[in-house]
Short mmCIF file of C-alpha atoms in Angstrom, two decimals:
data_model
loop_
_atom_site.label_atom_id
_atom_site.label_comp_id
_atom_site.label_asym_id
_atom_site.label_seq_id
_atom_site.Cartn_x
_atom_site.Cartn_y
_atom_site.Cartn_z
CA UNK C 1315 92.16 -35.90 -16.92
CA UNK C 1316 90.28 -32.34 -17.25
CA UNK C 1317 86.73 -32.10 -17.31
CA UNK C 1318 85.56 -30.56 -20.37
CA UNK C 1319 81.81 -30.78 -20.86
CA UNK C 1320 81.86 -28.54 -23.87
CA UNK C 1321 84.16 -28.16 -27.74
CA UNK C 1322 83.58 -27.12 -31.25
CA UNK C 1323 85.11 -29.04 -33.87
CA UNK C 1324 85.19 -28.55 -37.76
CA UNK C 1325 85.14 -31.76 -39.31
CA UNK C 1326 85.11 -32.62 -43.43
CA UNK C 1327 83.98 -36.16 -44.91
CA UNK C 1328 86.12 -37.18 -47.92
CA UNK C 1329 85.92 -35.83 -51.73
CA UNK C 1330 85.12 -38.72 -54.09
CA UNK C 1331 88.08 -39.65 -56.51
CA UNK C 1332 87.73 -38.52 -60.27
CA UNK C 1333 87.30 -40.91 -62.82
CA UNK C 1334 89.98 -42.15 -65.11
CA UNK C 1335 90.08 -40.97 -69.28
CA UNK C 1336 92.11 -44.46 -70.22
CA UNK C 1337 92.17 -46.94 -73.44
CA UNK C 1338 93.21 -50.11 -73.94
CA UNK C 1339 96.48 -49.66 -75.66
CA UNK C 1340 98.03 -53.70 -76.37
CA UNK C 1341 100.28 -54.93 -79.04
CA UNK C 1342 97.99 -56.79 -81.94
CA UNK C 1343 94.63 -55.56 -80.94
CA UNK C 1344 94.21 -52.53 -83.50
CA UNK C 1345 91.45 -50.40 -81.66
CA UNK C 1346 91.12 -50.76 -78.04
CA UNK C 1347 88.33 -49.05 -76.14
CA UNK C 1348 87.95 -46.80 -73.44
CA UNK C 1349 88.79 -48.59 -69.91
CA UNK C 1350 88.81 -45.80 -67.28
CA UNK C 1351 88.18 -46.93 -63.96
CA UNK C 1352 86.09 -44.95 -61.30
CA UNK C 1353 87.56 -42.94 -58.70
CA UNK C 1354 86.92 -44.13 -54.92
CA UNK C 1355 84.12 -42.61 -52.69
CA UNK C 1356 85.38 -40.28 -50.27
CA UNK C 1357 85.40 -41.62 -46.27
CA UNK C 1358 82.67 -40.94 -44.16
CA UNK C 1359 82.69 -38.91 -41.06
CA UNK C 1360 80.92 -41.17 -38.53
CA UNK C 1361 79.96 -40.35 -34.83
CA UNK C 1362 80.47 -43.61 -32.01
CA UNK C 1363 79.98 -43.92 -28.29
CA UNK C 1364 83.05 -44.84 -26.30
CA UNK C 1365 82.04 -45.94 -22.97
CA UNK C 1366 85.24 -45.42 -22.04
CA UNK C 1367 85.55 -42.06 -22.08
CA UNK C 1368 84.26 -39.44 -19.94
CA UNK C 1369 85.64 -35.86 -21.35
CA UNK C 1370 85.50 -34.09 -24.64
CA UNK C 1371 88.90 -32.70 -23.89
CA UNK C 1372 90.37 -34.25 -26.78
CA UNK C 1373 88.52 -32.49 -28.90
CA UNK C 1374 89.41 -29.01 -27.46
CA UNK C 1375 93.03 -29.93 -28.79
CA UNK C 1376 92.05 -31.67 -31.94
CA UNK C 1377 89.73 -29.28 -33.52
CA UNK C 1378 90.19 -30.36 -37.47
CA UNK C 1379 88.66 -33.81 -38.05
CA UNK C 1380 88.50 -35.04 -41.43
CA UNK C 1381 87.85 -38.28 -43.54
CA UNK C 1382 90.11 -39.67 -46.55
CA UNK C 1383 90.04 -38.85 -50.25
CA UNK C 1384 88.73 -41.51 -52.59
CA UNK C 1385 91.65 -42.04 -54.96
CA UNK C 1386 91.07 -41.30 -58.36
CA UNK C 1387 90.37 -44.30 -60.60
CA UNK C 1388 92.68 -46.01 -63.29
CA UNK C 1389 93.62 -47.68 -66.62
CA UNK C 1390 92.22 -51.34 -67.49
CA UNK C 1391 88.65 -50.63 -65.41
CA UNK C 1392 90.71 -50.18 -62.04
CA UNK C 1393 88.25 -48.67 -59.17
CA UNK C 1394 90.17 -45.85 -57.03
CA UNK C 1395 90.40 -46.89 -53.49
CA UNK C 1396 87.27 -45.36 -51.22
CA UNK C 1397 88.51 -43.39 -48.70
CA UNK C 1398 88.62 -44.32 -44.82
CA UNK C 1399 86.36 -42.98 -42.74
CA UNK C 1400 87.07 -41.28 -39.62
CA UNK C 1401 85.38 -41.64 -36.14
CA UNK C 1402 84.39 -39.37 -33.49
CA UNK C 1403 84.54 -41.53 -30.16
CA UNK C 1404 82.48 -39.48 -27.73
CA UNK C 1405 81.86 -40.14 -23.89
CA UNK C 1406 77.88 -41.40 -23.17
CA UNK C 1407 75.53 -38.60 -23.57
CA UNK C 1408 77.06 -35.96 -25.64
CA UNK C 1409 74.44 -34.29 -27.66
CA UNK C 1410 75.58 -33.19 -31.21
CA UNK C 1411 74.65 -29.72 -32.48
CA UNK C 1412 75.32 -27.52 -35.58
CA UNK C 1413 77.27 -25.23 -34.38
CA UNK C 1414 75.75 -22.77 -37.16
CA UNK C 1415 72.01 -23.68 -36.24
CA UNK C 1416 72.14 -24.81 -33.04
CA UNK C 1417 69.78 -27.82 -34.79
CA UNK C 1418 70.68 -31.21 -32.83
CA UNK C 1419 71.93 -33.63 -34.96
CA UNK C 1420 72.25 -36.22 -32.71
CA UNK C 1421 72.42 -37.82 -29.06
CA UNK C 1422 74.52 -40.40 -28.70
CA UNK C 1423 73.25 -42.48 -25.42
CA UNK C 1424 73.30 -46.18 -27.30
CA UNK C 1425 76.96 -47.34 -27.49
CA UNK C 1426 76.10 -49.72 -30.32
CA UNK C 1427 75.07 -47.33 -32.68
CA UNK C 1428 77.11 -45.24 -34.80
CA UNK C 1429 75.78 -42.20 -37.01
CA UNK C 1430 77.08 -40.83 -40.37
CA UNK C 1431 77.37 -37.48 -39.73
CA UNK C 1432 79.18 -36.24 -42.90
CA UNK C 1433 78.89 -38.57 -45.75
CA UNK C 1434 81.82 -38.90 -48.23
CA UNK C 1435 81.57 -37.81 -51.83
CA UNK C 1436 80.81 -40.22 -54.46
CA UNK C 1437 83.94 -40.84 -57.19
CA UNK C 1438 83.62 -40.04 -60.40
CA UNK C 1439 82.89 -42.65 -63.43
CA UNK C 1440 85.50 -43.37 -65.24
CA UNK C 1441 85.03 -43.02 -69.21
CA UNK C 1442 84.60 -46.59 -70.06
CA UNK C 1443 80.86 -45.81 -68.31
CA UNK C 1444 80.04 -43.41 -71.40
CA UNK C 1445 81.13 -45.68 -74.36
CA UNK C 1446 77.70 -46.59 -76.23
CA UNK C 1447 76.99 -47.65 -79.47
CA UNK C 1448 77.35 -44.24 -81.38
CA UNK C 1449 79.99 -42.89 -79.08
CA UNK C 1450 82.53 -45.54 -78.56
CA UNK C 1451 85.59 -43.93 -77.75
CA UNK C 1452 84.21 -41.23 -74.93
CA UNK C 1453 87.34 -38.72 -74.18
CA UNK C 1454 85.89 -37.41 -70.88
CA UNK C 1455 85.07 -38.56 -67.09
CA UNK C 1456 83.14 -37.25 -64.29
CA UNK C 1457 85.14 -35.49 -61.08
CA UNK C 1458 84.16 -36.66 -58.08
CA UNK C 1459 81.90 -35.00 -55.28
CA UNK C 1460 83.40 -33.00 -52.78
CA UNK C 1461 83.10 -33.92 -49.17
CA UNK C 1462 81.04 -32.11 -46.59
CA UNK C 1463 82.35 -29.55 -44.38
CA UNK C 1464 80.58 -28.48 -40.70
CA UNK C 1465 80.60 -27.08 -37.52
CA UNK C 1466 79.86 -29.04 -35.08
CA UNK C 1467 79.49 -28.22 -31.06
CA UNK C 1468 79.60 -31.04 -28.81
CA UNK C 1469 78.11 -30.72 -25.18
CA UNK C 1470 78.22 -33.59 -22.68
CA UNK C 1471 75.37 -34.29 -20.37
CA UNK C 1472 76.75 -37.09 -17.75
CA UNK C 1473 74.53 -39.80 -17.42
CA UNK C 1474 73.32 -41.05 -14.07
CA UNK C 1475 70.29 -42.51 -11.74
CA UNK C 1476 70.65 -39.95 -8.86
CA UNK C 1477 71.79 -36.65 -9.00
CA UNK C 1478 73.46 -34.58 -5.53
CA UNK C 1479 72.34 -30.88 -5.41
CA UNK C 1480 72.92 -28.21 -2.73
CA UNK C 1481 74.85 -25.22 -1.38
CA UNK C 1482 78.34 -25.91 -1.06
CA UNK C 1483 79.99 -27.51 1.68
CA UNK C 1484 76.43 -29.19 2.45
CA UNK C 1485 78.79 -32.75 2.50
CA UNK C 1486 77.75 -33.99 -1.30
CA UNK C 1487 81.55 -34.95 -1.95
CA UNK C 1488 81.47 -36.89 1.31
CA UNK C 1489 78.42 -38.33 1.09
CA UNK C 1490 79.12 -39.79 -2.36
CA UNK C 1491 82.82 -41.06 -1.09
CA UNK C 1492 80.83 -43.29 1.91
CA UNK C 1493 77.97 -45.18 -0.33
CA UNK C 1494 80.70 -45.49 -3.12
CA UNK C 1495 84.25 -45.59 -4.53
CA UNK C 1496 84.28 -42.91 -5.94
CA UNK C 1497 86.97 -40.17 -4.13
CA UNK C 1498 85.96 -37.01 -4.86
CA UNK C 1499 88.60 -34.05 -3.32
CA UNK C 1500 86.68 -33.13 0.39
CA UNK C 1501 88.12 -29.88 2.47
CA UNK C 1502 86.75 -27.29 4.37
CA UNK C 1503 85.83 -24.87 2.01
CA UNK C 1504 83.39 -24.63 -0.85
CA UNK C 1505 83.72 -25.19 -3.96
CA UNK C 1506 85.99 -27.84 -3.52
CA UNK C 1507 84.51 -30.21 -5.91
CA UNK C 1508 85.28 -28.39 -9.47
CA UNK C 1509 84.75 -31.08 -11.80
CA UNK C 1510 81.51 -33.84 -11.54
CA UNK C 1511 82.09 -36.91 -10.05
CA UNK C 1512 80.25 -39.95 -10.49
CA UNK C 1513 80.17 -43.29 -8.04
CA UNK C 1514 78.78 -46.52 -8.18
CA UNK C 1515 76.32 -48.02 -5.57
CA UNK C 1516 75.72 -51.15 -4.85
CA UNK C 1517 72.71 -50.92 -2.61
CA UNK C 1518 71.33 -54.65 -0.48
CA UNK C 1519 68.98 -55.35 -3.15
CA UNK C 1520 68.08 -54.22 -6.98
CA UNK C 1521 70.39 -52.84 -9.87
CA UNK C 1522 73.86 -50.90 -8.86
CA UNK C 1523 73.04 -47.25 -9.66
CA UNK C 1524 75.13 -44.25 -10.49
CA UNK C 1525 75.15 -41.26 -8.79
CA UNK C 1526 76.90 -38.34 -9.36
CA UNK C 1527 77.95 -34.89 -7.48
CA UNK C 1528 77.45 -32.12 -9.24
CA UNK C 1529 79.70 -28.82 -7.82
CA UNK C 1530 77.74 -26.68 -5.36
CA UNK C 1531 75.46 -24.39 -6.46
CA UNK C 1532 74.57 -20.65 -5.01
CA UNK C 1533 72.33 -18.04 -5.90
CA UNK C 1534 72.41 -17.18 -9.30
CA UNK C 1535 73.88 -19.92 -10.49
CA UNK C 1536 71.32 -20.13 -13.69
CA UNK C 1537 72.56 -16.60 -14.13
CA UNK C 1538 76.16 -17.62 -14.61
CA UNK C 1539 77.05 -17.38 -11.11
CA UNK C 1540 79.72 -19.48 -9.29
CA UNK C 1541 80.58 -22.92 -11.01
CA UNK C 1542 76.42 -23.81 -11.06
CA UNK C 1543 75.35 -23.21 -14.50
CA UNK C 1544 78.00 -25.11 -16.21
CA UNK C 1545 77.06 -27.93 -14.62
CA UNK C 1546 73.47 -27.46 -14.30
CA UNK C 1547 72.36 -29.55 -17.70
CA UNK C 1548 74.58 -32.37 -16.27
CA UNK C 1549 71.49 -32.95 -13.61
CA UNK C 1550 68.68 -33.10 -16.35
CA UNK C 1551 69.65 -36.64 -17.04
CA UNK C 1552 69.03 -37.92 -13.86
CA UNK C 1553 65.67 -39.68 -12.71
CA UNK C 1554 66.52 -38.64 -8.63
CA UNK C 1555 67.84 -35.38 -7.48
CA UNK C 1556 68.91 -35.37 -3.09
CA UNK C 1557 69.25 -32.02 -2.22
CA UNK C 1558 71.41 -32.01 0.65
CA UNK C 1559 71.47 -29.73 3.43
CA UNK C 1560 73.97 -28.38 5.85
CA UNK C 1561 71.74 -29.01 8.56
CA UNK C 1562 74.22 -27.27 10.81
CA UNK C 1563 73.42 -24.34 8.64
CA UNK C 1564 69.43 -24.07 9.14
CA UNK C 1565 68.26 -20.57 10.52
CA UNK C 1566 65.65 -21.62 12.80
CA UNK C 1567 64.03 -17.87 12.02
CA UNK C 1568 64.09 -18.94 8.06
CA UNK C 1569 64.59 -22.66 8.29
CA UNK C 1570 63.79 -23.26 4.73
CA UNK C 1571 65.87 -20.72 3.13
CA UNK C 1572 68.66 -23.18 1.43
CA UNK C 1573 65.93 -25.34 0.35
CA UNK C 1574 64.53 -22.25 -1.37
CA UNK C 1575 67.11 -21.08 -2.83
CA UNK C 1576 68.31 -24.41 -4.87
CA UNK C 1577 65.20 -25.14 -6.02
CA UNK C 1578 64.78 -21.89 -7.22
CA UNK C 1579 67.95 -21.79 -9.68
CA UNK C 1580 67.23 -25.27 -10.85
CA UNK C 1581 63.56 -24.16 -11.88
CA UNK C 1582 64.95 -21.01 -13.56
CA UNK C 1583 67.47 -23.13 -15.15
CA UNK C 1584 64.67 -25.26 -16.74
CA UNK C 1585 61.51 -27.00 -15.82
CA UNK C 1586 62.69 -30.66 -16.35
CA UNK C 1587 64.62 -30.06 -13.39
CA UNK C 1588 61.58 -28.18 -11.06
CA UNK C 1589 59.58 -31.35 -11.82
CA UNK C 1590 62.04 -33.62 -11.11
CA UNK C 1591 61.82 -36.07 -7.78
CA UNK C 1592 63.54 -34.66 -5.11
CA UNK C 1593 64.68 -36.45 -1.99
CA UNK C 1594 65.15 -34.04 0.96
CA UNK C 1595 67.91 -34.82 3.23
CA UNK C 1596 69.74 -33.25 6.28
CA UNK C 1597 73.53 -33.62 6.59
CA UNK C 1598 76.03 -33.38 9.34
CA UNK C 1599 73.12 -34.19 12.14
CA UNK C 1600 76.63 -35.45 14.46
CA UNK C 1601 76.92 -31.48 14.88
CA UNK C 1602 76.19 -30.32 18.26
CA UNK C 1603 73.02 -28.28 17.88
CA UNK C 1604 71.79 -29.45 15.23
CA UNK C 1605 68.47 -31.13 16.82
CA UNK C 1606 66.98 -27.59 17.26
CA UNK C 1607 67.34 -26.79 13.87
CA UNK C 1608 66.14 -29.87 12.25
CA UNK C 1609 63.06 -29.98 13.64
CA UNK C 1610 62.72 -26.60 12.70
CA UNK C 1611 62.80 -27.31 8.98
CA UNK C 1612 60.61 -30.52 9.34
CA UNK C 1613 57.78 -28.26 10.88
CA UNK C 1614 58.02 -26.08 8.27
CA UNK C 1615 57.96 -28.58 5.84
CA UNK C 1616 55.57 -31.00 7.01
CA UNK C 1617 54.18 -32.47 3.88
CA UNK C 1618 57.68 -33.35 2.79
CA UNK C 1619 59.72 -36.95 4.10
CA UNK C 1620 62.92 -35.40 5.37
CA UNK C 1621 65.95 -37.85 5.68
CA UNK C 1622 68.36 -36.73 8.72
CA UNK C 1623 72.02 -38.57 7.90
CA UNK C 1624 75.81 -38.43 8.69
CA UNK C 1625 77.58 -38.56 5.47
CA UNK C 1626 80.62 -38.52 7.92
CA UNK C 1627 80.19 -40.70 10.69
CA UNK C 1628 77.35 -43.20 7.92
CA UNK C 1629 74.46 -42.55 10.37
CA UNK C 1630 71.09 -43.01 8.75
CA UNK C 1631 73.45 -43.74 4.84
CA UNK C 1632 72.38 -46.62 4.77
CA UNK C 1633 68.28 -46.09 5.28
CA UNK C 1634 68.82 -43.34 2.53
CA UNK C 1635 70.43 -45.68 0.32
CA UNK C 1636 67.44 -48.21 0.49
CA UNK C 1637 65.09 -45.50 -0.17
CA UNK C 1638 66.84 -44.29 -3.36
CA UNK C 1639 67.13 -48.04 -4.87
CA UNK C 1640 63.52 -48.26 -3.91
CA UNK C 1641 62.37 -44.82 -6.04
CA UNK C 1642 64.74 -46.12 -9.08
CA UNK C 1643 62.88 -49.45 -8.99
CA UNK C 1644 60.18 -48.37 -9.35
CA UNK C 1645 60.64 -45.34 -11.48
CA UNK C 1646 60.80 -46.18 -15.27
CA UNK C 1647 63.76 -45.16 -17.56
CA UNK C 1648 61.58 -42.94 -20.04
CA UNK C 1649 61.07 -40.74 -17.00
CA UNK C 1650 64.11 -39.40 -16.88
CA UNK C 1651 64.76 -35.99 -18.16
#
């Protein structure tokens, strides 16, 4: 399945039905009255989370979504049949915008809830409605009210406890394959990862959490460089953000220069990800040479706890696991972005 994080659909609730001009016409009963049924409400358009979904690729194919028609009504007091409603099932954490506006409309995290987007159009009265006592045999109805017709652009944020930032090839896809199941495409070049992954973890103690691995970023990436800024507002979500580091990539002259330079583009993407908390770690320490350049970065970052690991070989996963269960435990859900 394609990752699509992003799709504009035009969607239309239901016109109501128009009501029904009808009179009673039996054999032996001299002057029947007016009996005009109503027409049927149109369908609503109503917005759902599906849990089970994780793309809005669908809707890059299906870009027409409307509701029913309330049938119009009938003879002997009949009610037109409403209109069925038709549901957008969207993947946890799509946000809901006019597409006109920009205005949210909605963000659709609870998978309980559903939300009328587009209401459907009342039907019209039939004329038995209007017969009174000086106007008995009414010759007219009311038409029903259209439906409602808008824009709407859909953007997924993926949903998840810790969030894996960094240059590429700093080992993210790796590390996320050896603390979960998830199997992310790994090779020896960047960019390999091209969609965002997310992985279970089932650390020794406390609540599974997800994780997910967002494609490297590089410079510019806020700017619309590389693959970075369309996956950028993916990150927001998360409470945790591990930058990981090639740590056979340190300059000893400028050891801090990758660390730099990611948390640079995610503060120019936004500040909800500047302020998020960060957990620094070192990859690919099983590199020879590697020992010069770590301590390196830890002396010029000595205020910082910096976690040295092995995504490949799994030494030090497992103390880096713990620590991340520990920070989620005790970091509440309203403080994620």
């Amino acid at each position: 399945m394609k990752f699509v994080d992003e799709a504009i659909v035009t969607i239309r609730s239901g016109s109501g039905g128009a009501g029904c001009v009808s009179f009673r016409r039996e054999r032996f009963i001299e002057k029947g009255g007016p009996n005009g049924g109503d027409g049927g409400d149109g369908g609503d358009v109503i917005l759902r989370v599906d849990p089970s979904k994780r793309t809005l690729y669908e809707y890059r194919r299906q870009k027409h979504l409307s509701a029913k028609n309330g049938s119009p009504g009938l003879g002997q007091q009949k009610h037109g049949k409403n209109g069925s409603h038709c549901y957008l099932s969207l993947p946890p954490g799509t946000i809901v915008f006019d597409a006109e506006t920009s205005e949210i409309l909605a963000d659709l995290t609870d998978p309980v809830k559903e939300i009328v987007i587009a209401r459907g159009g009342m039907g019209g009265r039939g004329n038995k409605r209007f017969a009174t006592s000086t106007n008995r045999v009414p010759r007219f109805a009311q038409p029903g009210i259209p439906g409602v017709e808008m824009k709407l652009r859909l953007e997924l944020k993926l949903m998840a406890d810790v969030g894996l930032v960094g240059l590429p090839n700093a080992g993210k896809s790796t590390l996320i394959s050896s603390i979960s199941a998830a199997r992310p495409k790994i090779a020896e070049y960047p960019f390999t990862t091209l969609t965002p992954t997310i992985g279970m973890v089932e650390p020794p103690f406390g609540e599974p959490f997800a994780v997910a691995d967002i494609p490297g970023l590089i410079e510019g990436a806020h700017e619309g460089v590389g693959l970075g800024i369309k996956f950028l507002k993916h990150i927001e979500r998360t409470g945790i953000l591990v930058h990981l580091i090639d740590s056979g990539g340190i300059d000893p002259e400028n050891p801090l220069a990758q660390f730099q330079l990611i948390n640079n583009e995610l503060a120019m993407h936004s500040d909800t990800l500047a302020n998020k908390t960060q957990v620094v770690v070192l990859n690919k320490i099983d590199l020879t040479g590697t020992e010069n350049r770590v301590e390196a970065f830890r002396n010029a970052l000595p205020d910082q706890t910096v976690f040295t690991i092995s995504a490949a070989t799994g030494n030090g996963v497992k103390t880096l696991v713990n620590h991340l269960a520990q920070l989620l435990q005790a970091t509440e859900p309203e403080d994620k972005g």
